[in-house]
Amino acid sequence: MSETRLNNEQQEFQEFCRRWLGENRPGPTKTPLPQAAYEVVDEEHRIYLSEWQAKCYQAGLIATDLPKEYGGHGHTGLQQIASAEVHRAKVPYFINWIGLGMTVPTLLAHGTEDQKKTFLPPIFTAEHIWCQGFSEPGAGSDLASLQTSAEKQGDHWVINGSKVWTSLGHFAQWMLLLARDDKHNKYGGITYFLAPMADPGITVKPIHKMTGESGFNEVFLDQVKIGDHLRVDEIGAGWKVAMSTLTSERGAGVGVGAVAGESPRLVMQQVINLAKDTIRNGKSVWDDPIWRDRLMKMYERTEAAIQNARRTKVKAINGGAMRIPLQSKVSGSEISQELHHLALGVLGLSSSLYTRDTHAADDGKWALGYMNTYTGTISGGSSEIQRNILGERVLGMPKTK
Amino acid sequence: MSETRLNNEQQEFQEFCRRWLGENRPGPTKTPLPQAAYEVVDEEHRIYLSEWQAKCYQAGLIATDLPKEYGGHGHTGLQQIASAEVHRAKVPYFINWIGLGMTVPTLLAHGTEDQKKTFLPPIFTAEHIWCQGFSEPGAGSDLASLQTSAEKQGDHWVINGSKVWTSLGHFAQWMLLLARDDKHNKYGGITYFLAPMADPGITVKPIHKMTGESGFNEVFLDQVKIGDHLRVDEIGAGWKVAMSTLTSERGAGVGVGAVAGESPRLVMQQVINLAKDTIRNGKSVWDDPIWRDRLMKMYERTEAAIQNARRTKVKAINGGAMRIPLQSKVSGSEISQELHHLALGVLGLSSSLYTRDTHAADDGKWALGYMNTYTGTISGGSSEIQRNILGERVLGMPKTK
Amino acid sequence: MSQPKDFGFNEDISMLKETFAKFLTEKQPINTLRPSLEGTEDPYHGATRAGFFDKDTWQQMIQLGWHAVAVPEEQGGIGMGLVAATALAEEIGRFALPTPLSTTLQACFLLRELKSAGADQLLSQIATGESVGLAIYGQQGSLNTDSTDVMHDAGTLTGTSWYVTDAQKLDHFIVAANSDNGIGLFKVSANQPGVTLEPDRIVDLTRDQACLVFSGAQAETLCEPGHGEPGLKAALPALLTLIAADIAGAAEWQLQATADYAKVRQQFDRPIGFFQAVKHPIVDIMIQTDATRSLVYNAACAFDFDRDDASRCAHLAKSSASDTASLASQCSTQLHGGIGFTWEADIQVYHKRQIHSEFMFGDGNWQRAKLAELI
Amino acid sequence: MSQPKDFGFNEDISMLKETFAKFLTEKQPINTLRPSLEGTEDPYHGATRAGFFDKDTWQQMIQLGWHAVAVPEEQGGIGMGLVAATALAEEIGRFALPTPLSTTLQACFLLRELKSAGADQLLSQIATGESVGLAIYGQQGSLNTDSTDVMHDAGTLTGTSWYVTDAQKLDHFIVAANSDNGIGLFKVSANQPGVTLEPDRIVDLTRDQACLVFSGAQAETLCEPGHGEPGLKAALPALLTLIAADIAGAAEWQLQATADYAKVRQQFDRPIGFFQAVKHPIVDIMIQTDATRSLVYNAACAFDFDRDDASRCAHLAKSSASDTASLASQCSTQLHGGIGFTWEADIQVYHKRQIHSEFMFGDGNWQRAKLAELI
């Protein structure tokens, strides 16, 4: 496995992280945590995860490399170490993943000095949970066709419309909001706002997913009032800003803290172990050459994803700065989906057993996880849209609009 | 296997066909025949195959059910039996496959009485070999963008332009020609002609394929004169007529004689036998469970194609008259391609050996056949175009133009 | 014996299929199912789900005689073959119908192979409207016919049958049980002493599933010890064909629902079906579904008319069906976009049924391994 | 030992790759190859094809030292590792270069493992510009290292080596031969008595291939009987990585050529790259090619820096590469439409090279079976 050569400060910090994470790992929750941060709905889990994130922030594992005036710890070259160690320690995820992963990079790139000073610190401590208000019922893959309107009235804006697939909307204090200031300009008529969820005009209604989970929401905005100081960047610059936010979502942006969950390599290993432990027709599934071949095909893809990520940083052979990063969302989500489907196949009939069935392997996580992989291949730019982007931006083919 | 219940006349005819084919099977050629009729270039082969076709026609195996005034034998319900028996007997293919498969159904549906009486008989005897002049260098998938021009001058037309992928162009006496009579009407500005290849304005130039074969040609038309009596259907009706010709090509038309070649079921069985006979890493390829699984997946698809064809005729369960027939071209050509690639995999390194290599399995037919499958997936409406047609005509989705 | 060209789809069977489809179109089973699911959705806290089916609908089906389609006339049934039963199974799949009929049809074809007084008796009970299912799996879920975890001794059963489909809907079970003399098949009833039904919490919303735990349950012999394996083996082609037909029907629904959605959902100022990234995968569902459908009709016809070829044809059908279940589910959910993974969309109901069916009676790999032995 | 993050792609190697690519860009090897093919095209009548390579280009490459990149400094070479050799192999693939360099690089990594006087001697000969290839296959083409059809006895060889790549281009061969004491490796030269080269008629236009028939040929020992298998096994990760790199390079060419064609070829009044049925498969070539490329760089780096992990990484690379060869060839030909299957289009030259490479040193199935043993 590859390793960076670390300088002394980095080595020391790495040791600190390992020690600290070893000593401060939180105990179990009363009811099991959902597989991903976007599925958290229990108040118990919210408190537990918020406290855990705040603690990690206090210890310096979040906002490690950011300036002190924005609540950061003011270091250089330590964030990647903190994030890697959080990942490696397999501790609970950070609940404020939208705040950390999207609001922070967006405000750093496009926010005013005031916005940065006001909004960044409570993101790190999870005092302010953030959600994202981009998609609408009629604007999914074609995000820029969004209809939620923003009308300027003096020093504030009045917002009307509705948003959908809003993870954490039920907990959030703030929303990253895209709204249309000009009906006649598809891409140039969108403005980007920071919207207070406490506004009386905002209603949040949970959506049930096929898994039965309800972390997604519809959000209705009725005469919501937003001060002009909560606008990000210029009027009409919303599309440009949103694209940079989505790029962060796709992992090409600056990290401020591990968001994590399980790595594909770990999940792959779990499926191989599952195959070794599952007996069918008189032998383990792993001992069946056909299943072994299918597992190795999948293993090859997970390893390729890891080596792809490594290659991104090697200029001589990366084929251009964005070629591999722009693949990571589509490849990652499709690998995850096929890997989970493969796990169902390994389990055979017992894949029918769901969460809380006493006989279900790993408490039904494979069926649950499989269904959740469709969130990955559909939202944040579906696989179809990703392939358009790759064909157009990387290979220079004409735009399919 | 399924069987029709035959009436007495049919049974008798079936017995006759079997006996006749058994007694009249032609001897071998000096040099081996190409895999398909569209690759015939040797004069020896042309003479041999033309004589064979004429003999079959005299015996009543071709044009069996057609009226006598067009050179047919005037029977009813016997053609399918003749075609099936020709197929089953594995005798050489009929060289005039374009004449039989396209000219005949086109003229039967759209030709004048004179055209039928003049042109059909010499097709059956292979006195007139036919070729097809539809595609042009700039008009492949977008066939209707063809540019070859037809200008009316009194009682005749003057044609200028060029055609490409013209099988049998080097032997043909006649060509099915599409030419543009109106530049301003894409689909309605095309007229359909019967063009005499003897015209001094026609030049035929062979194209080498990746296999090294040269059965395709470019055909250049320079001030070619065609009498108006050689026009098929109305001026401007060419696109409509061509679509009905292509439908015949896709096997939905009336048969006038087996065109044949090897059936997918036979080819599949050959690949299974190849796997049983090929030893690698100490055992037969068939004895490797992974290869066996891959072979069975392919076998499943070839059997499905056979059952699909059977289902076409059962109204209660065929899902509509055109649903399965319109699939047959794309499925058949893709199955053939994957099956041949699978055969290369079965052979492993020895798949590198080509025709006339003394050690090549089956004289290199698998590599040759594999490359030729791209003719199937590309010409006569590529697989991409076929999927458009299926999505639009069968499933009613909007047209991708 | 050779097959008729028309897959045995004569006037009677065409009519049967049409009438049954019309009946289910009026019922819209998912709308009836939905209320029974309320409160059970949440995977962490949701209430236990009952093995719902619409009892009125079932009574009407019995009155119309569909429950007895595959019961021989001697036992008071209609005496039709697998072609007819498969026609029903396909429609059950197409409407994702929660019903005791699926397993009862399976049971008929198993019982018909046993040719015993007990089996005939149970067929007669089916004819009167009682429902039956199969309890043949051990915990491994292997289809090896010798893999039961139930022991038989002196007329009583001890042990557990696993993955019993639709157990909460059924009156009787055919249990595979082992003994010193080999596998036998036995009848137990749902509410008799010594039989405990422990429902599984499963993903599929349209079926239920359970463990049947036997503690000295009295069992009636349907098939003597040692004869169970040949009986199951003879019936297997029918069982494979029925589940493959269910998948084919569900896939046809997934295909049509997705094509319909692609015609109305607008993005980039066009119905999404305009885009080849949507259109072509839908066409691929159709091609794959048609392959399965044709192989299913062929397998049913082979069972009725050319029994020597039935195993080969049935493995082909279920192998193809397993792949269809997976492809049609993946594509139909993906192409529905966000809607596709909501609870409210019916597309998820089919997706879950299909990934359950995919692994029933052996996955694709297993079918192909068996198939290769017959080639 | 652990791998450097940058795959060992330091300044020197980046420069080497770039210079080599620039050299080949100027040469345009396919244009030089074409005249040598004239008259050989027809599969039924075509003339025998010579094992063409451009001798001037080869001499220039020797002058620039590229032939000796992997020869240790002790033997007069440059002493670079597999990362450097892989960089060259990738460019050879990308330009579909007919050259003795591919097999000579393979030979270097095998010889380096043998640590014998004979092997060192042959490495020195490579350093002076002589070319070497491997003759290790029996007729089955199995990669089992004990499957040679050549016997060794008292310093002479009898029997046949099959599928000897680029045999007509080479000065010397490393022959795997069996004896009572097991497999040994031996050197023979191309024109020596008792060695007959029987060229194969092959599909691939950019390589040649032959049987080497030995009738009592004098052979120099490179590796004693019984030590051949460990030697081949130790070198195998390098051999796999080199052929996988060749495939990756060729696939990158197929990708770019197809994308370029899709930008210029017009149908339906638009460049065909507008249509998702064209655009998306091209993107899939890229995704698959990038996976292979990353696994190739990783495998080369593992061989140089983390030898314990080299086998695992190499099987991964060739497994991925075999699938890439197939996918990139299929799609690139298909998306070129009619042009794609003409002899004139370079796309067919790559297609044929790729389906040759796909099966060299074991197909994907074989790689994955070996991989599973290491997990």
Coordinates of N, CA and C in Angstrom, one line a residue, chain D residues 289-346:
Chain D
T289 N -10.7 2.0 -19.6 CA -9.2 2.2 -19.9 C -8.5 2.8 -18.8
D290 N -9.2 3.8 -18.1 CA -8.5 4.4 -17.0 C -8.3 3.4 -15.8
A291 N -9.3 2.5 -15.6 CA -9.1 1.5 -14.6 C -7.9 0.6 -14.9
T292 N -7.8 0.2 -16.2 CA -6.6 -0.6 -16.6 C -5.3 0.2 -16.4
R293 N -5.3 1.4 -16.9 CA -4.1 2.2 -16.8 C -3.6 2.3 -15.3
S294 N -4.6 2.6 -14.4 CA -4.2 2.8 -13.0 C -3.7 1.5 -12.4
L295 N -4.3 0.4 -12.8 CA -3.9 -0.9 -12.3 C -2.5 -1.3 -12.9
V296 N -2.2 -0.9 -14.1 CA -0.9 -1.2 -14.7 C 0.2 -0.4 -14.0
Y297 N -0.1 0.9 -13.8 CA 1.0 1.7 -13.1 C 1.2 1.1 -11.7
N298 N 0.1 0.7 -11.1 CA 0.3 0.1 -9.7 C 1.1 -1.2 -9.8
A299 N 0.8 -2.0 -10.8 CA 1.5 -3.3 -10.8 C 3.0 -3.1 -11.1
A300 N 3.3 -2.1 -12.0 CA 4.7 -1.9 -12.3 C 5.4 -1.4 -11.0
C301 N 4.8 -0.5 -10.3 CA 5.3 0.1 -9.1 C 5.5 -1.0 -8.0
A302 N 4.5 -1.9 -7.9 CA 4.6 -3.0 -6.9 C 5.8 -3.9 -7.3
F303 N 6.0 -4.1 -8.5 CA 7.1 -5.0 -8.9 C 8.5 -4.4 -8.5
D304 N 8.6 -3.1 -8.7 CA 9.8 -2.4 -8.4 C 10.0 -2.1 -6.9
F305 N 8.9 -1.9 -6.2 CA 9.0 -1.4 -4.8 C 8.4 -2.3 -3.7
D306 N 7.6 -3.2 -4.1 CA 6.9 -4.0 -3.1 C 6.6 -5.4 -3.6
R307 N 7.7 -6.1 -3.9 CA 7.7 -7.3 -4.6 C 6.7 -8.4 -4.1
D308 N 6.5 -8.4 -2.7 CA 5.5 -9.3 -2.2 C 4.1 -9.2 -2.7
D309 N 3.8 -7.9 -3.1 CA 2.5 -7.6 -3.6 C 2.4 -7.7 -5.1
A310 N 3.5 -8.0 -5.8 CA 3.6 -7.8 -7.2 C 2.6 -8.8 -8.0
S311 N 2.5 -10.0 -7.5 CA 1.7 -11.0 -8.3 C 0.2 -10.5 -8.2
R312 N -0.3 -10.2 -7.0 CA -1.6 -9.7 -6.9 C -1.9 -8.6 -7.9
C313 N -1.0 -7.6 -7.8 CA -1.2 -6.4 -8.6 C -1.2 -6.7 -10.1
A314 N -0.3 -7.6 -10.5 CA -0.1 -7.9 -11.9 C -1.3 -8.7 -12.5
H315 N -1.8 -9.6 -11.7 CA -3.1 -10.3 -12.1 C -4.2 -9.3 -12.3
L316 N -4.3 -8.4 -11.3 CA -5.3 -7.4 -11.4 C -5.2 -6.6 -12.7
A317 N -4.0 -6.2 -13.1 CA -3.7 -5.4 -14.2 C -4.1 -6.2 -15.5
K318 N -3.7 -7.4 -15.6 CA -3.9 -8.1 -16.9 C -5.4 -8.5 -17.0
S319 N -6.0 -8.8 -15.8 CA -7.5 -9.1 -15.9 C -8.2 -8.0 -16.4
S320 N -7.9 -6.8 -15.9 CA -8.6 -5.6 -16.3 C -8.3 -5.3 -17.8
A321 N -7.0 -5.5 -18.2 CA -6.6 -5.2 -19.5 C -7.3 -6.1 -20.5
S322 N -7.4 -7.4 -20.2 CA -8.1 -8.3 -21.2 C -9.5 -7.8 -21.5
D323 N -10.2 -7.4 -20.4 CA -11.6 -6.8 -20.7 C -11.5 -5.5 -21.4
T324 N -10.5 -4.7 -21.2 CA -10.4 -3.4 -21.9 C -10.1 -3.7 -23.4
A325 N -9.3 -4.7 -23.7 CA -8.9 -5.0 -25.1 C -10.2 -5.3 -25.8
S326 N -11.1 -6.1 -25.2 CA -12.3 -6.5 -25.8 C -13.3 -5.4 -26.0
L327 N -13.5 -4.6 -24.9 CA -14.5 -3.6 -24.9 C -14.1 -2.4 -25.8
A328 N -12.9 -2.0 -25.7 CA -12.4 -0.9 -26.5 C -12.4 -1.2 -28.0
S329 N -12.1 -2.5 -28.3 CA -12.1 -2.9 -29.7 C -13.5 -3.0 -30.3
Q330 N -14.4 -3.6 -29.5 CA -15.8 -3.7 -29.9 C -16.4 -2.4 -30.2
C331 N -16.3 -1.5 -29.2 CA -17.0 -0.2 -29.3 C -16.3 0.7 -30.4
S332 N -15.0 0.7 -30.5 CA -14.4 1.6 -31.4 C -14.7 1.2 -32.8
T333 N -14.8 -0.1 -33.1 CA -15.1 -0.5 -34.5 C -16.6 -0.2 -34.7
Q334 N -17.5 -0.5 -33.8 CA -18.9 -0.3 -33.9 C -19.2 1.2 -34.2
L335 N -18.6 2.0 -33.4 CA -18.9 3.5 -33.5 C -18.3 4.1 -34.7
H336 N -17.3 3.5 -35.3 CA -16.8 4.0 -36.6 C -17.8 3.7 -37.8
G337 N -18.8 2.9 -37.5 CA -19.7 2.5 -38.6 C -19.0 1.8 -39.7
G338 N -19.5 2.0 -40.9 CA -18.9 1.3 -42.1 C -17.4 1.4 -42.2
I339 N -16.9 2.6 -41.9 CA -15.5 2.9 -42.0 C -14.7 1.9 -41.1
G340 N -15.3 1.6 -39.9 CA -14.6 0.8 -38.9 C -14.3 -0.6 -39.4
F341 N -15.0 -1.2 -40.3 CA -14.6 -2.5 -40.8 C -13.9 -2.5 -42.1
T342 N -13.4 -1.3 -42.5 CA -12.6 -1.3 -43.8 C -11.1 -1.6 -43.4
W343 N -10.4 -2.1 -44.4 CA -9.0 -2.4 -44.2 C -8.2 -1.1 -44.1
E344 N -8.7 0.0 -44.8 CA -8.0 1.2 -44.8 C -8.0 1.9 -43.5
A345 N -8.9 1.7 -42.6 CA -9.0 2.4 -41.4 C -8.0 1.8 -40.4
D346 N -7.3 2.7 -39.7 CA -6.3 2.2 -38.7 C -7.0 1.5 -37.5

